[in-house]
Amino acid sequence: MTLFQISEPDESPLPHATRRAVGIDLGTTNSLVATVRNGSPVVLPDLEGRTLLPSVVRYGEHRVDVGHTALARATEDPGNTIASVKRLMGRGIRDLADDRRYPYRLVEGEGMVRLATRSGIKSPVEVSAEILRALRQRAEGSLGGAIDGAVVTVPAYFDDAQRQATKDAAKLAGLPVLRLLNEPTAAAIAYGLDNAAEGTYAVFDLGGGTFDISILRLSRGVFEVLATNGDSALGGDDFDHRVFCWAIEAAGLPPLEGADARRLLTRSCEAKEMLTGHDAAPIAATLSDGTRIDLTLTAETFTAMTRTLVAKTLVPVKRALHDAKLAPADIKGVVLVGGATRMPQIRRAVAEFFGQPPLTNLNPDEVVAVGAAIQANKLVGNREHDDDWLLLDVIPLSLGIETMGGLAEKIVPRNSTIPVVRAQDFTTFKDGQTAMALHVVQGEREKVADCRSLARFELRGIPPMVAGAARIRVSFDVDADGLLSVSAQEQTTGVEASIVVKPSYGLSDAEIARMLEESFAHAADDAGARALAETRVEAERIAGATESALAADGDLLDGEERAMIDRALAAVRTAVAGDDRSTLSAAIDALNEATAGFAARRMNRSVARVLSGRRVDALG
Amino acid sequence: MFDFTRNHFELFGLPARFRLDAAALERAYRELQRDVHPDRYAGAADHEKRLALQGSARVNEAYRTLKDPVARAEYLLQLSGIDATAETDTRMRADFLMRQLERREGADDARAGHDESALAAILADVQRESGQLLADLESVLDGDDREAARMRVRELRFLAKLGDDLRDMQLAELDR
């Protein structure tokens, strides 16, 4: 909890300590964790040197396996091995109408689909938390202590419920989340800083199961997302599947099942990867009934059979350019993200569409985690020279409210720069109406039925008036993570009745608390000691920040105010040395309280400096 | 944080008129966002985060309004007590409406015949007329003829909607 982050760009707010910050790419197929070490981003490997952690969780008889071990057992225990859980985040059973078959059992749950495993009913949030916990432990082992802050990436197209679910999972895994970051934006951060690029860029992200395209403007240290689009059911897996189907047909096989299907799919995937550097690849396997498959797939055949898939990626690309009001020629560079972008036919199609070869000098598997790590490093306060940039992001889907006739009235249009606060007035339609039902929706379609329902709530206590006389102001508030809260208020009489809602697909706070308790109960480490340690870190941080602020802007305070802050500061210093967490927390709160007015004045001064132009050169 | 009662122009330290120094707006916007954006307060106390959120949202809103010429004109009119956005006000010049009607019909024909170049031509035409109205707007608005300004703002909104529809038609052709 740093109180004062305002500082001149060339002055470090905390010269003494480097905080442990990580960036996490929580992927559909694989996940990674990266950090910034001595000014350079690095992806953290596991004990065996592998950086990719398969996003697979297996609920075993006595233990939970995550990653490679879970993946290795997937074939023998498919019902308890959860892969691609990212697709289920923030989703109800009705949302999963893409007919993708899941080998594990899905059950309806409140707000979100649940998975029936041998360890009981699990929510996708809990499963994702297992993956995040594994990455957290890897990072803690590598960095030598508790993580101070994490940035977790999400697809640009994730809606409010999916973002909320991701944030809940991180909370459950014990990660202090500083920010959710759109994946393509993270990739641009990695490239933008490393190459000092300026201009309008496209980020083309073809992962295992999803495709995202973002148009970003990078200029004078500011990243701005102009438009995003994508296809949530298109990825490298689809290319594997095409090869798999081709192999079955070419070998004249009947439809395969179970272990045989899995084996051939693995061979298909290997062939696909080999074709990136070769003109032909063998597909050889022996099936359970002894049938021998021995095929050769040429690059030419592979390109031909995947032509429609490649073409499918260009539709969202055109839509995104359309939204940004740009032509392909306006794009200065194209960043490739995701292992599937290694395929030559993808690179050729991108090069042809944009009239230039894409950027490929960073590892497409790692670039998102690297960008997230750079952002985390900045947010946690480890600022470097020339590191005074800012990320301006947009919301991917319009937010609105249901009006008469089941129509959606957009209040915050998509691609609005966040944070954003937007209000609109509505009125009553019946004489003497004292309550109003509000239905919050997300999406681009005109009819509410075609949009995603986020929340419903009621505003009561409207004074009885003739129809159309009441003025109900509905306010939409989207924070820097892209998460929404909505409130409603009757204006004419001054009667206030405002409600803040959480999306109906998010978990309730009570549910998160229960999961946290459960996870603590199972955790080997002592939760109490951990909490004390975390509070101490927080105390050190806030005390250090206060001292820097006093040194820089102490002249804003009169003697009495200064004495009060000094007293509160001393109390924190004393409590840090003790073992009582609640005393320490109280001392931190008191210091926060004592410095609130000071903080506001510092901010005013800082804004005044900007307006007077004094800092313009320094920031340049 | 900062004074929330200042108007959009004051916030960026710009004169309250239609003619705009776009580079100055851009510069002031970035400088303000650098200081108030929630990323600056990622680890801060809750009340500070809230202030940063409100301040940053306010700066975004002001920037969005001033950057877009039509929104800027509406805002200037609003500052002088004229609401150019009222939906009940549908007065428009007859020759203007006639021209738009013809364009709509032309667009429908172009779409029926999948004639992409005809669509592009109509869109270019709409953009040309918008450009002319914007140029007019500068002289009437900064010259204090508010009624003429109000009329042009309404017509520009109308053209913007038509332009959006034409672009949607173009996109539909792309996907075909």
mmCIF file of N, CA and C in Angstrom, chain B residues 4 7 19 22 29 32 40 56 62-63 72 81 83 86 88 103 108 129 141 144 155-156 158 164 166 176:
data_model
loop_
_atom_site.group_PDB
_atom_site.id
_atom_site.type_symbol
_atom_site.label_atom_id
_atom_site.label_comp_id
_atom_site.label_asym_id
_atom_site.label_seq_id
_atom_site.Cartn_x
_atom_site.Cartn_y
_atom_site.Cartn_z
ATOM 1 N N PHE B 4 -12.898 19.518 -9.656
ATOM 2 C CA PHE B 4 -13.832 18.875 -10.576
ATOM 3 C C PHE B 4 -14.830 19.858 -11.190
ATOM 4 N N ASN B 7 -14.302 23.464 -16.245
ATOM 5 C CA ASN B 7 -14.835 22.880 -17.472
ATOM 6 C C ASN B 7 -13.702 22.220 -18.267
ATOM 7 N N ARG B 19 -11.959 26.568 -32.554
ATOM 8 C CA ARG B 19 -10.656 26.291 -33.161
ATOM 9 C C ARG B 19 -9.727 25.757 -32.070
ATOM 10 N N ALA B 22 -4.779 20.982 -31.650
ATOM 11 C CA ALA B 22 -4.903 19.549 -31.364
ATOM 12 C C ALA B 22 -3.663 19.005 -30.652
ATOM 13 N N TYR B 29 -3.477 16.272 -22.332
ATOM 14 C CA TYR B 29 -4.164 15.031 -21.951
ATOM 15 C C TYR B 29 -3.181 13.996 -21.411
ATOM 16 N N LEU B 32 -1.739 15.053 -18.036
ATOM 17 C CA LEU B 32 -2.687 14.878 -16.937
ATOM 18 C C LEU B 32 -2.873 13.401 -16.615
ATOM 19 N N ARG B 40 -0.851 4.889 -11.458
ATOM 20 C CA ARG B 40 0.046 5.606 -10.563
ATOM 21 C C ARG B 40 -0.231 5.239 -9.109
ATOM 22 N N SER B 56 -9.171 10.326 -13.430
ATOM 23 C CA SER B 56 -8.768 9.787 -14.723
ATOM 24 C C SER B 56 -9.966 9.659 -15.657
ATOM 25 N N ALA B 62 -13.333 14.435 -20.779
ATOM 26 C CA ALA B 62 -13.051 15.764 -21.310
ATOM 27 C C ALA B 62 -12.296 15.663 -22.641
ATOM 28 N N TYR B 63 -11.338 14.752 -22.683
ATOM 29 C CA TYR B 63 -10.528 14.570 -23.892
ATOM 30 C C TYR B 63 -11.392 14.080 -25.047
ATOM 31 N N ARG B 72 -17.287 18.696 -29.498
ATOM 32 C CA ARG B 72 -16.725 19.938 -28.973
ATOM 33 C C ARG B 72 -17.687 21.106 -29.213
ATOM 34 N N GLY B 81 -25.485 27.592 -22.740
ATOM 35 C CA GLY B 81 -26.891 27.370 -22.417
ATOM 36 C C GLY B 81 -27.762 26.863 -23.551
ATOM 37 N N ASP B 83 -28.876 23.566 -25.821
ATOM 38 C CA ASP B 83 -28.796 22.115 -25.926
ATOM 39 C C ASP B 83 -29.025 21.705 -27.376
ATOM 40 N N ALA B 86 -30.952 17.827 -27.973
ATOM 41 C CA ALA B 86 -32.326 17.460 -27.611
ATOM 42 C C ALA B 86 -32.983 16.671 -28.741
ATOM 43 N N THR B 88 -36.047 16.101 -29.190
ATOM 44 C CA THR B 88 -37.324 16.653 -29.624
ATOM 45 C C THR B 88 -37.134 17.685 -30.729
ATOM 46 N N ARG B 103 -29.033 10.194 -50.986
ATOM 47 C CA ARG B 103 -27.862 9.363 -50.688
ATOM 48 C C ARG B 103 -28.278 7.999 -50.144
ATOM 49 N N ASP B 108 -28.736 2.185 -50.968
ATOM 50 C CA ASP B 108 -29.538 0.966 -51.055
ATOM 51 C C ASP B 108 -29.350 0.285 -52.412
ATOM 52 N N GLU B 129 -19.119 16.825 -47.458
ATOM 53 C CA GLU B 129 -20.111 17.755 -46.911
ATOM 54 C C GLU B 129 -19.838 18.007 -45.427
ATOM 55 N N LEU B 141 -19.323 29.599 -35.013
ATOM 56 C CA LEU B 141 -19.266 29.368 -33.565
ATOM 57 C C LEU B 141 -18.299 30.341 -32.909
ATOM 58 N N ASP B 144 -19.705 33.671 -32.844
ATOM 59 C CA ASP B 144 -20.827 33.868 -31.934
ATOM 60 C C ASP B 144 -22.221 33.771 -32.547
ATOM 61 N N GLU B 155 -26.848 18.895 -38.159
ATOM 62 C CA GLU B 155 -26.638 18.298 -39.481
ATOM 63 C C GLU B 155 -25.399 17.404 -39.486
ATOM 64 N N LEU B 156 -24.385 17.833 -38.760
ATOM 65 C CA LEU B 156 -23.173 17.005 -38.684
ATOM 66 C C LEU B 156 -23.459 15.673 -37.997
ATOM 67 N N PHE B 158 -26.263 14.157 -38.001
ATOM 68 C CA PHE B 158 -27.025 13.408 -38.988
ATOM 69 C C PHE B 158 -26.075 12.740 -39.991
ATOM 70 N N ASP B 164 -21.691 6.272 -40.579
ATOM 71 C CA ASP B 164 -21.564 4.996 -39.867
ATOM 72 C C ASP B 164 -22.315 3.891 -40.594
ATOM 73 N N LEU B 166 -23.093 3.762 -43.727
ATOM 74 C CA LEU B 166 -22.411 3.439 -44.980
ATOM 75 C C LEU B 166 -21.206 2.536 -44.721
ATOM 76 N N ARG B 176 -18.731 -10.620 -47.199
ATOM 77 C CA ARG B 176 -19.563 -11.424 -48.077
ATOM 78 C C ARG B 176 -18.759 -12.546 -48.738
#
